[in-house]
Coordinates of C-alpha atoms in Angstrom, one line a residue:
Chain P
X1349 CA 9.5 -20.6 -25.4
X1350 CA 6.3 -18.8 -26.2
X1351 CA 4.8 -19.4 -22.8
X1352 CA 2.4 -17.3 -20.9
X1353 CA 2.9 -17.5 -17.1
X1354 CA 0.3 -16.1 -14.8
X1355 CA 1.4 -15.2 -11.2
X1356 CA -1.6 -15.0 -9.0
X1357 CA -1.8 -14.0 -5.4
X1358 CA -4.5 -14.3 -2.8
X1359 CA -4.4 -12.7 0.6
X1360 CA -0.7 -12.3 0.4
X1361 CA 1.9 -10.6 -1.7
X1362 CA 3.3 -12.5 -4.6
X1363 CA 5.8 -9.9 -5.7
X1364 CA 8.7 -12.0 -4.7
X1365 CA 8.0 -14.1 -7.8
X1366 CA 8.2 -11.0 -9.9
X1367 CA 11.6 -10.3 -8.6
X1368 CA 12.7 -13.8 -9.1
X1369 CA 11.6 -13.9 -12.7
X1370 CA 13.2 -10.6 -13.4
X1371 CA 16.6 -11.6 -12.2
X1372 CA 16.2 -15.1 -13.7
X1373 CA 15.6 -13.8 -17.2
X1374 CA 18.2 -11.1 -17.0
X1375 CA 20.8 -13.7 -15.9
X1376 CA 19.7 -15.9 -18.8
X1377 CA 20.5 -13.2 -21.2
X1378 CA 17.0 -12.4 -22.4
X1379 CA 15.8 -9.1 -23.5
X1380 CA 13.3 -8.0 -20.9
X1381 CA 10.6 -5.4 -21.2
X1382 CA 9.4 -4.7 -17.6
X1383 CA 6.2 -2.7 -17.2
X1384 CA 6.4 -1.8 -13.5
X1385 CA 3.2 -0.1 -12.5
X1386 CA 3.2 -0.6 -8.8
X1387 CA 6.6 0.4 -7.4
X1388 CA 9.5 2.6 -8.2
X1389 CA 12.6 1.7 -10.1
X1390 CA 14.9 1.9 -7.0
X1391 CA 12.7 -0.6 -5.2
X1392 CA 13.2 -3.2 -7.9
X1393 CA 16.9 -2.3 -8.3
X1394 CA 17.6 -2.8 -4.6
X1395 CA 15.9 -6.2 -4.4
X1396 CA 17.6 -7.3 -7.7
X1397 CA 20.9 -6.4 -6.3
X1398 CA 20.3 -8.6 -3.3
X1399 CA 19.5 -11.4 -5.8
X1400 CA 22.7 -10.7 -7.7
X1401 CA 21.6 -8.7 -10.7
X1402 CA 22.1 -5.0 -11.4
X1403 CA 19.1 -3.4 -13.2
X1404 CA 21.0 -0.1 -14.0
X1405 CA 23.7 -2.1 -15.8
X1406 CA 21.1 -4.1 -17.7
X1407 CA 19.3 -0.9 -18.7
X1408 CA 22.5 0.6 -19.9
X1409 CA 23.5 -2.2 -22.1
X1410 CA 20.0 -2.3 -23.6
X1411 CA 19.0 -5.6 -22.1
X1412 CA 16.2 -4.2 -20.0
X1413 CA 13.5 -1.7 -21.0
X1414 CA 11.9 -0.4 -17.9
X1415 CA 8.6 1.5 -17.9
X1416 CA 8.2 3.0 -14.5
X1417 CA 4.5 3.6 -14.2
X1418 CA 4.6 5.9 -11.2
X1419 CA 7.2 8.3 -12.8
X1420 CA 5.7 8.3 -16.2
X1421 CA 2.2 9.1 -15.1
X1422 CA 3.7 12.3 -13.5
X1423 CA 5.3 13.2 -16.8
X1424 CA 2.0 12.6 -18.5
X1425 CA -0.1 14.8 -16.2
X1426 CA 2.2 17.5 -15.1
X1427 CA 4.2 18.6 -18.0
X1428 CA 2.8 21.3 -20.2
X1429 CA 4.9 20.6 -23.3
X1430 CA 3.3 19.4 -26.5
X1431 CA 3.6 15.7 -27.0
X1432 CA 6.0 14.7 -29.7
X1433 CA 3.9 13.7 -32.7
X1434 CA 4.0 10.0 -33.5
X1435 CA 5.1 9.1 -30.0
X1436 CA 2.1 8.7 -27.8
X1437 CA 2.7 8.3 -24.2
X1438 CA 2.3 4.6 -23.1
X1439 CA 0.0 5.5 -20.2
X1440 CA -2.1 7.8 -22.3
X1441 CA -5.2 5.8 -21.5
X1442 CA -5.3 7.4 -18.1
X1443 CA -6.3 10.8 -19.5
X1444 CA -8.7 9.7 -22.3
X1445 CA -11.9 8.0 -22.3
X1446 CA -13.0 5.5 -23.5
X1447 CA -9.7 4.0 -22.5
X1448 CA -7.7 2.0 -24.9
X1449 CA -4.4 0.4 -24.2
X1450 CA -3.0 0.6 -27.7
X1451 CA -0.3 3.1 -26.8
X1452 CA 1.0 0.7 -24.1
X1453 CA 0.9 -2.1 -26.5
X1454 CA 2.9 -0.1 -29.1
X1455 CA 5.5 0.6 -26.4
X1456 CA 5.8 -3.1 -25.6
X1457 CA 6.1 -4.0 -29.2
X1458 CA 8.7 -1.5 -30.1
X1459 CA 10.8 -2.3 -27.1
X1460 CA 10.8 -6.1 -27.8
X1461 CA 11.1 -6.2 -31.5
X1462 CA 14.8 -7.0 -32.3
X1463 CA 16.4 -3.9 -33.6
X1464 CA 19.5 -5.5 -34.9
X1465 CA 22.0 -4.3 -32.4
X1466 CA 22.8 -6.6 -29.6
X1467 CA 21.8 -10.2 -29.8
X1468 CA 19.8 -11.4 -26.9
X1469 CA 18.0 -14.6 -26.2
X1470 CA 14.3 -14.6 -26.6
X1471 CA 12.3 -11.5 -25.5
X1472 CA 10.3 -11.5 -22.3
X1473 CA 7.5 -9.2 -21.2
X1474 CA 7.0 -8.8 -17.4
X1475 CA 4.0 -7.0 -16.0
X1476 CA 3.6 -5.9 -12.4
X1477 CA 0.7 -5.8 -11.9
X1478 CA -2.3 -6.0 -14.1
X1479 CA -4.9 -5.2 -11.5
X1480 CA -3.5 -1.7 -11.3
X1481 CA -4.6 -1.1 -14.9
X1482 CA -8.2 -1.6 -13.8
X1483 CA -7.7 0.9 -11.0
X1484 CA -6.5 3.4 -13.5
X1485 CA -9.6 3.4 -15.5
X1486 CA -9.1 0.7 -18.1
X1487 CA -12.0 -1.6 -18.8
X1488 CA -11.4 -5.3 -18.3
X1489 CA -12.1 -5.9 -21.9
X1490 CA -9.5 -3.4 -22.9
X1491 CA -7.0 -5.1 -20.6
X1492 CA -7.8 -8.5 -22.1
X1493 CA -7.4 -7.1 -25.6
X1494 CA -4.0 -5.7 -24.7
X1495 CA -2.9 -9.0 -23.3
X1496 CA -4.1 -10.8 -26.4
X1497 CA -2.2 -8.5 -28.7
X1498 CA 0.9 -8.9 -26.6
X1499 CA 0.6 -12.7 -26.8
X1500 CA 0.3 -12.6 -30.5
X1501 CA 3.4 -10.5 -30.9
X1502 CA 5.6 -11.8 -28.0
X1503 CA 4.7 -15.4 -27.8
X1504 CA 3.7 -16.4 -31.3
X1505 CA 5.7 -14.0 -33.5
X1506 CA 8.8 -13.4 -31.4
X1507 CA 8.7 -16.8 -29.6
X1508 CA 9.2 -15.0 -26.3
X1509 CA 7.6 -15.4 -22.8
X1510 CA 5.2 -13.3 -20.9
X1511 CA 4.9 -13.2 -17.1
X1512 CA 2.0 -11.3 -15.5
X1513 CA 1.1 -10.7 -11.9
X1514 CA -2.5 -10.3 -10.8
X1515 CA -4.2 -10.1 -7.4
X1516 CA -7.3 -12.1 -6.7
X1517 CA -9.4 -13.2 -3.8
X1518 CA -12.1 -15.8 -3.7
X1519 CA -14.6 -13.7 -1.9
X1520 CA -13.6 -10.5 -3.5
X1521 CA -16.2 -8.0 -4.5
X1522 CA -14.2 -6.6 -7.3
X1523 CA -16.0 -8.3 -10.2
X1524 CA -14.0 -6.7 -12.9
X1525 CA -10.8 -8.1 -11.4
X1526 CA -12.2 -11.5 -11.0
X1527 CA -13.3 -11.5 -14.6
X1528 CA -9.9 -10.6 -15.7
X1529 CA -8.2 -13.2 -13.6
X1530 CA -10.5 -16.0 -14.5
X1531 CA -10.1 -15.3 -18.2
X1532 CA -6.3 -15.2 -17.9
X1533 CA -6.3 -18.4 -16.0
X1534 CA -7.9 -20.2 -18.9
X1535 CA -5.3 -18.9 -21.3
X1536 CA -2.1 -19.5 -19.3
X1537 CA 0.4 -22.2 -19.8
X1538 CA 1.6 -22.1 -16.3
X1539 CA -0.1 -20.7 -13.2
X1540 CA 1.8 -19.9 -10.0
X1541 CA -0.8 -19.3 -7.3
X1542 CA 0.5 -17.9 -4.1
X1543 CA -1.8 -17.9 -1.1
X1544 CA -1.6 -17.1 2.5
X1545 CA -2.1 -20.0 4.8
X1546 CA -5.8 -20.8 5.4
X1547 CA -5.1 -21.3 9.1
X1548 CA -3.8 -17.8 9.6
X1549 CA -0.6 -16.0 10.1
X1550 CA 2.6 -17.9 10.8
X1551 CA 6.1 -16.6 11.2
X1552 CA 7.9 -19.5 9.7
X1553 CA 5.7 -20.4 6.8
X1554 CA 4.7 -17.4 4.9
X1555 CA 2.3 -19.1 2.6
X1556 CA 1.8 -21.8 0.0
X1557 CA 2.4 -21.8 -3.7
X1558 CA 0.4 -24.0 -6.1
X1559 CA 2.1 -24.7 -9.4
X1560 CA -0.4 -25.6 -12.1
X1561 CA 1.0 -26.8 -15.4
X1562 CA -1.7 -26.5 -18.0
X1563 CA -0.9 -29.7 -19.8
X1564 CA -4.6 -29.9 -20.7
X1565 CA -4.1 -27.0 -23.2
X1566 CA -2.1 -29.4 -25.4
X1567 CA -5.2 -31.4 -26.2
X1568 CA -3.8 -34.7 -25.2
X1569 CA -6.6 -35.4 -22.7
X1570 CA -4.2 -35.2 -19.8
X1571 CA -5.3 -33.3 -16.8
X1572 CA -3.4 -30.3 -15.4
X1573 CA -0.6 -31.2 -13.1
X1574 CA -0.8 -29.5 -9.8
X1575 CA 2.0 -29.3 -7.2
X1576 CA 1.8 -27.6 -3.8
X1577 CA 4.7 -26.3 -1.8
X1578 CA 4.9 -24.0 1.2
X1579 CA 7.5 -21.3 1.3
X1580 CA 9.3 -18.9 3.6
X1581 CA 10.7 -15.7 2.4
X1582 CA 14.1 -14.5 3.6
X1583 CA 16.1 -11.5 2.9
X1584 CA 17.9 -12.8 -0.2
X1585 CA 16.2 -16.1 -0.9
X1586 CA 13.0 -18.0 -0.7
X1587 CA 12.9 -21.5 0.6
X1588 CA 10.4 -24.0 -0.6
X1589 CA 9.4 -27.2 1.1
X1590 CA 6.6 -29.7 1.1
X1591 CA 3.6 -28.8 3.1
X1592 CA 4.0 -29.5 6.8
X1593 CA 7.7 -30.0 6.6
X1594 CA 8.8 -26.5 7.5
X1595 CA 12.1 -26.3 9.3
X1596 CA 10.4 -25.0 12.3
X1597 CA 8.4 -28.1 12.7
X1598 CA 11.0 -30.8 12.0
Chain G
X228 CA 1.6 6.2 1.8
X229 CA -0.2 5.5 5.0
X230 CA -3.9 4.8 4.5
X231 CA -6.1 4.9 7.5
X232 CA -9.7 3.7 7.6
X233 CA -11.6 5.9 9.8
X234 CA -13.8 4.7 12.7
X235 CA -17.4 5.6 12.7
X236 CA -17.3 9.0 14.1
X237 CA -13.8 9.6 13.1
X238 CA -12.8 10.7 16.6
X239 CA -9.8 8.5 16.8
X240 CA -8.6 8.8 13.3
X241 CA -8.4 12.5 13.8
X242 CA -6.2 11.9 16.7
X243 CA -3.8 9.8 14.7
X244 CA -3.8 12.4 12.0
X245 CA -2.9 15.1 14.6
X246 CA -0.1 12.9 16.0
X247 CA 1.3 12.6 12.5
X248 CA 1.3 16.3 12.0
X249 CA 2.6 17.1 15.5
X250 CA 5.5 14.7 15.0
X251 CA 6.3 16.6 11.9
X252 CA 6.4 19.9 13.7
X253 CA 8.6 18.6 16.4
X254 CA 11.0 17.1 13.9
X255 CA 11.2 20.2 12.0
X256 CA 9.6 18.8 8.8
X257 CA 7.4 20.9 6.6
X258 CA 3.7 20.2 6.6
X259 CA 1.0 20.2 4.0
X260 CA -2.5 19.8 5.4
X261 CA -5.5 19.3 3.1
X262 CA -9.1 19.1 4.2
X263 CA -12.5 19.7 2.8
X264 CA -14.2 19.8 6.1
X265 CA -12.3 21.9 8.5
X266 CA -9.9 24.7 7.8
X267 CA -6.3 23.6 8.1
X268 CA -5.5 26.5 10.4
X269 CA -7.9 25.1 12.9
X270 CA -6.5 21.6 12.6
X271 CA -3.1 22.9 13.2
X272 CA -4.1 24.9 16.3
X273 CA -5.3 21.8 17.9
X274 CA -2.2 19.7 17.7
X275 CA -1.1 18.1 21.0
X276 CA 1.9 19.5 22.8
X277 CA 5.0 17.4 23.0
X278 CA 6.2 15.9 26.2
X279 CA 9.8 16.9 26.3
X280 CA 11.9 15.4 29.0
X281 CA 15.6 15.8 29.3
X282 CA 16.2 12.1 29.0
X283 CA 14.1 11.9 25.9
X284 CA 15.6 14.9 24.4
X285 CA 19.1 13.6 24.4
X286 CA 18.2 10.3 22.8
X287 CA 16.0 11.9 20.3
X288 CA 18.6 14.4 19.3
X289 CA 20.6 11.5 18.0
X290 CA 17.7 10.2 16.0
X291 CA 16.8 13.4 14.3
X292 CA 20.3 13.9 13.0
X293 CA 20.3 10.4 11.7
X294 CA 17.0 11.1 9.8
X295 CA 18.3 14.2 8.2
X296 CA 21.1 12.3 6.6
X297 CA 18.8 10.2 4.6
X298 CA 19.3 11.7 1.2
X299 CA 17.9 9.0 -1.0
X300 CA 15.0 9.9 -3.3
X301 CA 12.9 7.3 -1.6
X302 CA 9.8 7.7 0.4
X303 CA 10.0 7.7 4.2
X304 CA 7.2 5.7 5.6
X305 CA 5.4 7.1 8.6
X306 CA 5.2 4.1 10.8
X307 CA 2.3 4.5 13.0
X308 CA 3.6 3.2 16.2
X309 CA 6.4 5.6 16.6
X310 CA 4.6 8.0 18.9
X311 CA 3.2 5.5 21.3
X312 CA 4.6 3.8 24.4
X313 CA 5.8 0.3 24.0
X314 CA 3.3 -2.5 24.1
X315 CA 3.0 -4.3 27.4
X316 CA 4.5 -7.7 27.9
X317 CA 6.8 -7.5 24.9
X318 CA 10.5 -7.5 25.1
X319 CA 11.2 -3.8 25.0
X320 CA 14.3 -2.4 23.5
X321 CA 15.6 0.8 24.7
X322 CA 15.4 2.8 21.5
X323 CA 13.1 5.7 21.6
X324 CA 11.5 6.3 18.3
X325 CA 9.5 9.5 18.0
X326 CA 8.1 11.7 20.6
X327 CA 5.3 11.5 23.2
X328 CA 2.5 13.9 23.3
X329 CA 0.2 15.3 25.9
X330 CA -3.3 15.4 24.6
X331 CA -4.6 17.7 27.3
X332 CA -2.4 20.6 26.2
X333 CA -2.3 22.3 22.8
X334 CA 0.9 22.9 20.9
X335 CA 2.4 26.3 21.5
X336 CA 2.1 28.7 18.5
X337 CA 5.9 29.4 18.6
X338 CA 6.6 25.8 17.9
X339 CA 4.2 25.9 15.0
X340 CA 5.8 28.9 13.6
X341 CA 9.2 27.3 13.6
X342 CA 8.3 25.2 10.6
X343 CA 6.9 26.0 7.3
X344 CA 3.4 24.7 6.6
X345 CA 1.1 24.8 3.6
X346 CA -2.6 24.3 3.6
X347 CA -5.3 23.3 1.1
X348 CA -8.8 24.0 2.1
X349 CA -11.1 22.9 -0.6
X350 CA -13.9 25.5 -0.4
X351 CA -11.3 28.2 -0.9
X352 CA -9.7 26.6 -3.9
X353 CA -12.8 25.8 -5.9
X354 CA -12.7 29.1 -7.7
X355 CA -9.4 28.7 -9.4
X356 CA -9.0 26.7 -12.5
X357 CA -6.8 23.7 -12.6
X358 CA -3.8 24.0 -14.9
X359 CA -2.9 20.4 -15.3
X360 CA -4.7 18.1 -17.7
X361 CA -7.8 16.9 -16.0
X362 CA -7.6 13.3 -17.2
X363 CA -11.3 12.9 -16.2
X364 CA -10.5 12.7 -12.6
X365 CA -12.7 14.5 -10.0
X366 CA -11.8 18.2 -10.2
X367 CA -11.2 18.5 -6.4
X368 CA -8.7 15.7 -6.6
X369 CA -7.1 17.3 -9.6
X370 CA -6.7 20.6 -7.7
X371 CA -5.2 18.9 -4.7
X372 CA -2.7 17.0 -6.8
X373 CA -1.7 20.1 -8.6
X374 CA -1.3 21.9 -5.3
X375 CA 0.9 19.2 -3.9
X376 CA 3.0 19.0 -7.0
X377 CA 3.5 22.7 -7.0
X378 CA 4.7 22.7 -3.4
X379 CA 7.0 19.8 -4.0
X380 CA 8.5 21.4 -7.0
X381 CA 8.8 24.9 -5.6
X382 CA 10.2 24.0 -2.2
X383 CA 12.7 21.6 -3.8
X384 CA 11.5 18.3 -2.2
X385 CA 12.1 16.5 -5.4
X386 CA 15.7 17.5 -5.7
X387 CA 15.0 20.0 -8.4
X388 CA 16.9 22.8 -6.7
X389 CA 20.6 21.7 -6.5
X390 CA 21.7 24.7 -4.6
X391 CA 19.6 23.8 -1.6
X392 CA 21.9 22.1 0.8
X393 CA 19.5 21.4 3.7
X394 CA 17.0 18.9 2.6
X395 CA 13.9 18.5 4.5
X396 CA 10.9 16.2 4.5
X397 CA 7.4 17.1 3.6
X398 CA 4.7 15.5 5.7
X399 CA 1.3 15.5 3.9
X400 CA -1.9 14.9 5.7
X401 CA -5.2 14.6 3.8
X402 CA -8.3 14.3 5.9
X403 CA -11.5 12.6 5.1
X404 CA -10.7 11.8 1.5
X405 CA -13.5 10.2 -0.6
X406 CA -16.2 11.8 1.4
X407 CA -19.0 13.8 -0.2
X408 CA -17.2 17.0 0.6
X409 CA -14.6 16.3 -2.0
X410 CA -17.2 15.9 -4.6
X411 CA -16.9 12.1 -4.8
X412 CA -20.0 10.0 -4.6
X413 CA -18.4 6.7 -3.7
X414 CA -19.8 7.1 -0.2
X415 CA -23.3 7.6 -1.2
X416 CA -24.0 5.3 -4.0
X417 CA -23.3 1.7 -4.9
X418 CA -22.3 2.2 -8.5
X419 CA -20.7 5.6 -8.5
X420 CA -20.4 7.7 -11.6
X421 CA -16.7 7.8 -11.6
X422 CA -15.4 4.9 -9.7
X423 CA -11.8 5.5 -10.8
X424 CA -11.2 9.0 -9.4
X425 CA -10.0 7.9 -6.0
X426 CA -7.7 5.2 -7.3
X427 CA -6.2 7.3 -10.0
X428 CA -5.6 10.1 -7.5
X429 CA -3.8 7.6 -5.2
X430 CA -1.7 6.3 -8.0
X431 CA -0.5 9.8 -9.0
X432 CA 0.0 10.7 -5.4
X433 CA 2.1 7.7 -4.9
X434 CA 4.2 8.7 -7.9
X435 CA 4.7 12.1 -6.4
X436 CA 5.7 10.7 -3.1
X437 CA 8.1 8.3 -4.6
X438 CA 9.8 11.0 -6.5
X439 CA 10.3 13.4 -3.5
X440 CA 11.2 13.3 0.1
X441 CA 7.7 13.1 1.5
X442 CA 5.4 11.0 3.5
X443 CA 1.7 11.1 3.5
X444 CA -1.2 10.0 5.7
X445 CA -4.7 9.8 4.4
X446 CA -7.8 9.2 6.4
X447 CA -10.9 7.8 4.6
X448 CA -14.3 7.0 5.9
X449 CA -14.2 3.4 4.8
X450 CA -17.3 2.4 6.5
X451 CA -19.3 4.7 4.2
X452 CA -17.9 3.5 0.9
X453 CA -20.5 1.3 -0.5
X454 CA -18.5 -0.4 -3.2
X455 CA -16.0 -2.7 -1.6
X456 CA -14.1 -3.3 -4.8
X457 CA -12.8 0.2 -4.5
X458 CA -11.4 -0.5 -1.0
X459 CA -9.6 -3.5 -2.3
X460 CA -8.0 -1.6 -5.1
X461 CA -7.1 1.2 -2.7
X462 CA -5.4 -1.3 -0.4
X463 CA -3.4 -2.5 -3.3
X464 CA -2.2 0.9 -4.1
X465 CA -1.1 2.0 -0.6
X466 CA 2.0 1.0 1.3
X467 CA 0.5 0.8 4.8
X468 CA -3.2 0.3 5.6
X469 CA -4.4 0.7 9.1
X470 CA -8.0 0.5 10.1
X471 CA -9.5 1.8 13.3
X472 CA -12.6 0.3 14.7
X473 CA -14.0 2.1 17.7
X474 CA -16.4 0.6 20.1
X475 CA -18.7 3.6 20.4
X476 CA -22.2 2.7 19.7
X477 CA -21.6 -0.9 18.9
X478 CA -22.4 -3.9 21.0
X479 CA -18.8 -4.4 21.9
X480 CA -18.8 -1.4 24.1
X481 CA -20.4 -3.3 26.9
X482 CA -18.7 -6.5 26.2
X483 CA -16.5 -7.4 29.2
X484 CA -13.8 -8.5 26.9
X485 CA -13.1 -5.1 25.7
X486 CA -13.8 -3.1 28.9
X487 CA -10.3 -1.6 29.1
X488 CA -10.2 -0.4 25.5
X489 CA -11.8 2.0 23.2
X490 CA -11.3 0.3 20.0
X491 CA -9.4 -2.1 17.8
X492 CA -6.6 -1.5 15.4
X493 CA -6.5 -3.6 12.3
X494 CA -3.2 -3.6 10.4
X495 CA -4.3 -4.7 7.0
X496 CA -1.0 -4.1 5.2
X497 CA 2.5 -3.1 5.9
X498 CA 5.0 -1.9 3.4
X499 CA 7.3 -4.3 1.6
X500 CA 9.8 -1.9 0.2
X501 CA 13.3 -2.4 -1.0
X502 CA 13.4 -6.0 0.1
X503 CA 11.7 -9.3 -0.4
X504 CA 10.2 -9.5 3.1
X505 CA 8.5 -7.2 5.3
X506 CA 8.9 -6.7 9.0
X507 CA 5.9 -8.5 10.5
X508 CA 5.4 -8.1 14.2
X509 CA 4.6 -11.0 16.4
X510 CA 1.1 -10.1 17.3
X511 CA -1.7 -9.0 15.1
X512 CA -4.3 -8.1 17.7
X513 CA -4.0 -4.6 18.8
X514 CA -6.4 -2.4 20.6
X515 CA -6.3 1.2 21.5
X516 CA -7.4 3.3 24.4
X517 CA -7.7 7.0 25.0
X518 CA -6.6 8.0 28.5
X519 CA -6.8 11.6 29.6
X520 CA -3.4 12.5 28.3
X521 CA -2.3 9.7 26.2
X522 CA -3.5 7.6 23.3
X523 CA -2.0 4.1 23.5
X524 CA -2.1 1.1 21.3
X525 CA -1.5 -2.2 23.0
X526 CA -1.8 -5.8 22.5
X527 CA -5.3 -7.1 23.1
X528 CA -5.3 -8.9 26.4
X529 CA -8.3 -11.0 27.4
X530 CA -9.3 -10.7 31.0
X531 CA -9.0 -14.0 32.8
X532 CA -12.2 -16.0 32.7
X533 CA -12.8 -16.5 36.4
X534 CA -16.5 -16.6 37.0
X535 CA -18.9 -19.5 36.4
X536 CA -22.0 -17.5 36.1
X537 CA -21.2 -15.6 33.0
X538 CA -24.2 -15.7 30.7
X539 CA -24.2 -17.8 27.6
X540 CA -24.2 -15.0 25.0
X541 CA -21.0 -13.5 26.3
X542 CA -19.4 -16.9 26.6
X543 CA -20.1 -17.4 22.9
X544 CA -18.7 -14.1 22.1
X545 CA -15.5 -14.8 24.0
X546 CA -15.2 -18.2 22.3
X547 CA -15.5 -16.7 18.9
X548 CA -13.1 -14.0 19.6
X549 CA -10.7 -16.5 21.0
X550 CA -10.8 -18.3 17.6
X551 CA -9.9 -15.1 15.9
X552 CA -7.0 -14.1 18.1
X553 CA -3.7 -15.7 17.5
X554 CA -2.5 -15.2 21.0
X555 CA -5.1 -16.9 23.1
X556 CA -5.1 -17.0 26.9
X557 CA -5.0 -20.4 28.6
X558 CA -8.0 -19.8 30.8
X559 CA -10.5 -19.4 27.9
X560 CA -13.1 -21.9 26.9
X561 CA -12.5 -22.5 23.2
X562 CA -15.4 -23.7 21.0
X563 CA -18.9 -22.7 21.0
X564 CA -20.3 -25.2 23.4
X565 CA -19.8 -24.6 27.1
X566 CA -19.0 -28.0 28.7
X567 CA -20.5 -28.3 32.1
X568 CA -18.9 -30.8 34.4

């Protein structure tokens, strides 16, 4: 409860973790607010169905609040109607400068605050992915502020969890992104770091995942626990194994 | 959204661009061509003519009907290898995907007239005012987005017209995006004034593509963009990213390794849509060559290393390239030192 998990990928695509967490929390009966900035709803829906969860059904019973970034930016930019007063568009920061993510935060807060009807297990905020906010014109400080406010509301007040995906690269030239990622790493309780293999492309092992449990944050002078596994992604499943023990090798 | 990094003189990327449009014409799709450099009418006049053989035509007939039954509101990815002959030394299946084109002949005007096409030529459009909210994006991009959105909406590609029974696909081609001609200074300065215009444009474009039955190819002069962070963000925002590196004017032109080829193809990213995994091919080293009539992409083959008197510099080159390649040839000397026995 009240944990901040950071999903980080380098040189590969870590979105399979997002799909996993989405179906995991939905199956556990949590109320999920999914801010999906990178792909369309049908993409997530189709993958979730392969993993055994229906997103449309979850949306209908109010368990899932889905913000589809791609669709809602079109509504923001192409409709001529007046905005309803008191209901700013969550992606409003795209059209104003200096950009400020307050509207997005309000959206998250209203969707996760328990409204009385339907009792779900703890609230969960899922974000895919944070690096896109930088591409859309938000300053890194604004993004960090947004995450901070979300943590206060979701983790501390509502005792929920937050899972965020970011992209990073050791020799990346995108300084704003690296700043964001480093700062988030320091504040996370759990970091799942997905990397492509250093030795290059392989058909049987798609990459390695480093699980870092930030025990050091609990001020008990214990170092972070790090575990490394390699994985292979299949159509409906991801298999994990110890490094070097892939099925292709044994 | 297919994103192509242009080669230095953009000869080959223009070829790919034309292939994409020509395929659209032959399949009966609608086209939208946008350019700031060359008038779209001229681009369209220079599309290569299709090679229609009776054998091909029968098999292709099956495939085009299959495509038109795809009514989902999901984007159709333009997979770049569809026009080209199969790679050598690979287990070839007998499916024919796409058409072949003859580069020495131009497409006939009657074939062009059989489809509907729309064009966007930036110098013509600069006089009109954009209607959509500008959202502090570059005004040329704003106009282009507005134009695309209008076409999609008017022609019913987004399912807005329920009476239209025959749904078609819109192929969008945007040439040379990000260059100075579009009013964007990312190619000329290291810290551009508005570094977010291109990425915002791509994001909104992707939203439009996801919402309608369309596919898009964009060519960008990546070698001119000074700020590499933008390229990383752009790669993140696209579905497919292909880079073309031509050998013209570089030292590789005279390298014996590459004598059969005109350039390399780097596939930086392939789409991972609607599933956990993506379809990764076996080989990652592809090179292209331009014969008189055909543009082919093949697996990079190293010529066998037969002679003993090859000079040291080229041996080092070969060794380094062998390290980079995942499918090495047995006859190569791996490692930087050449062992003399």
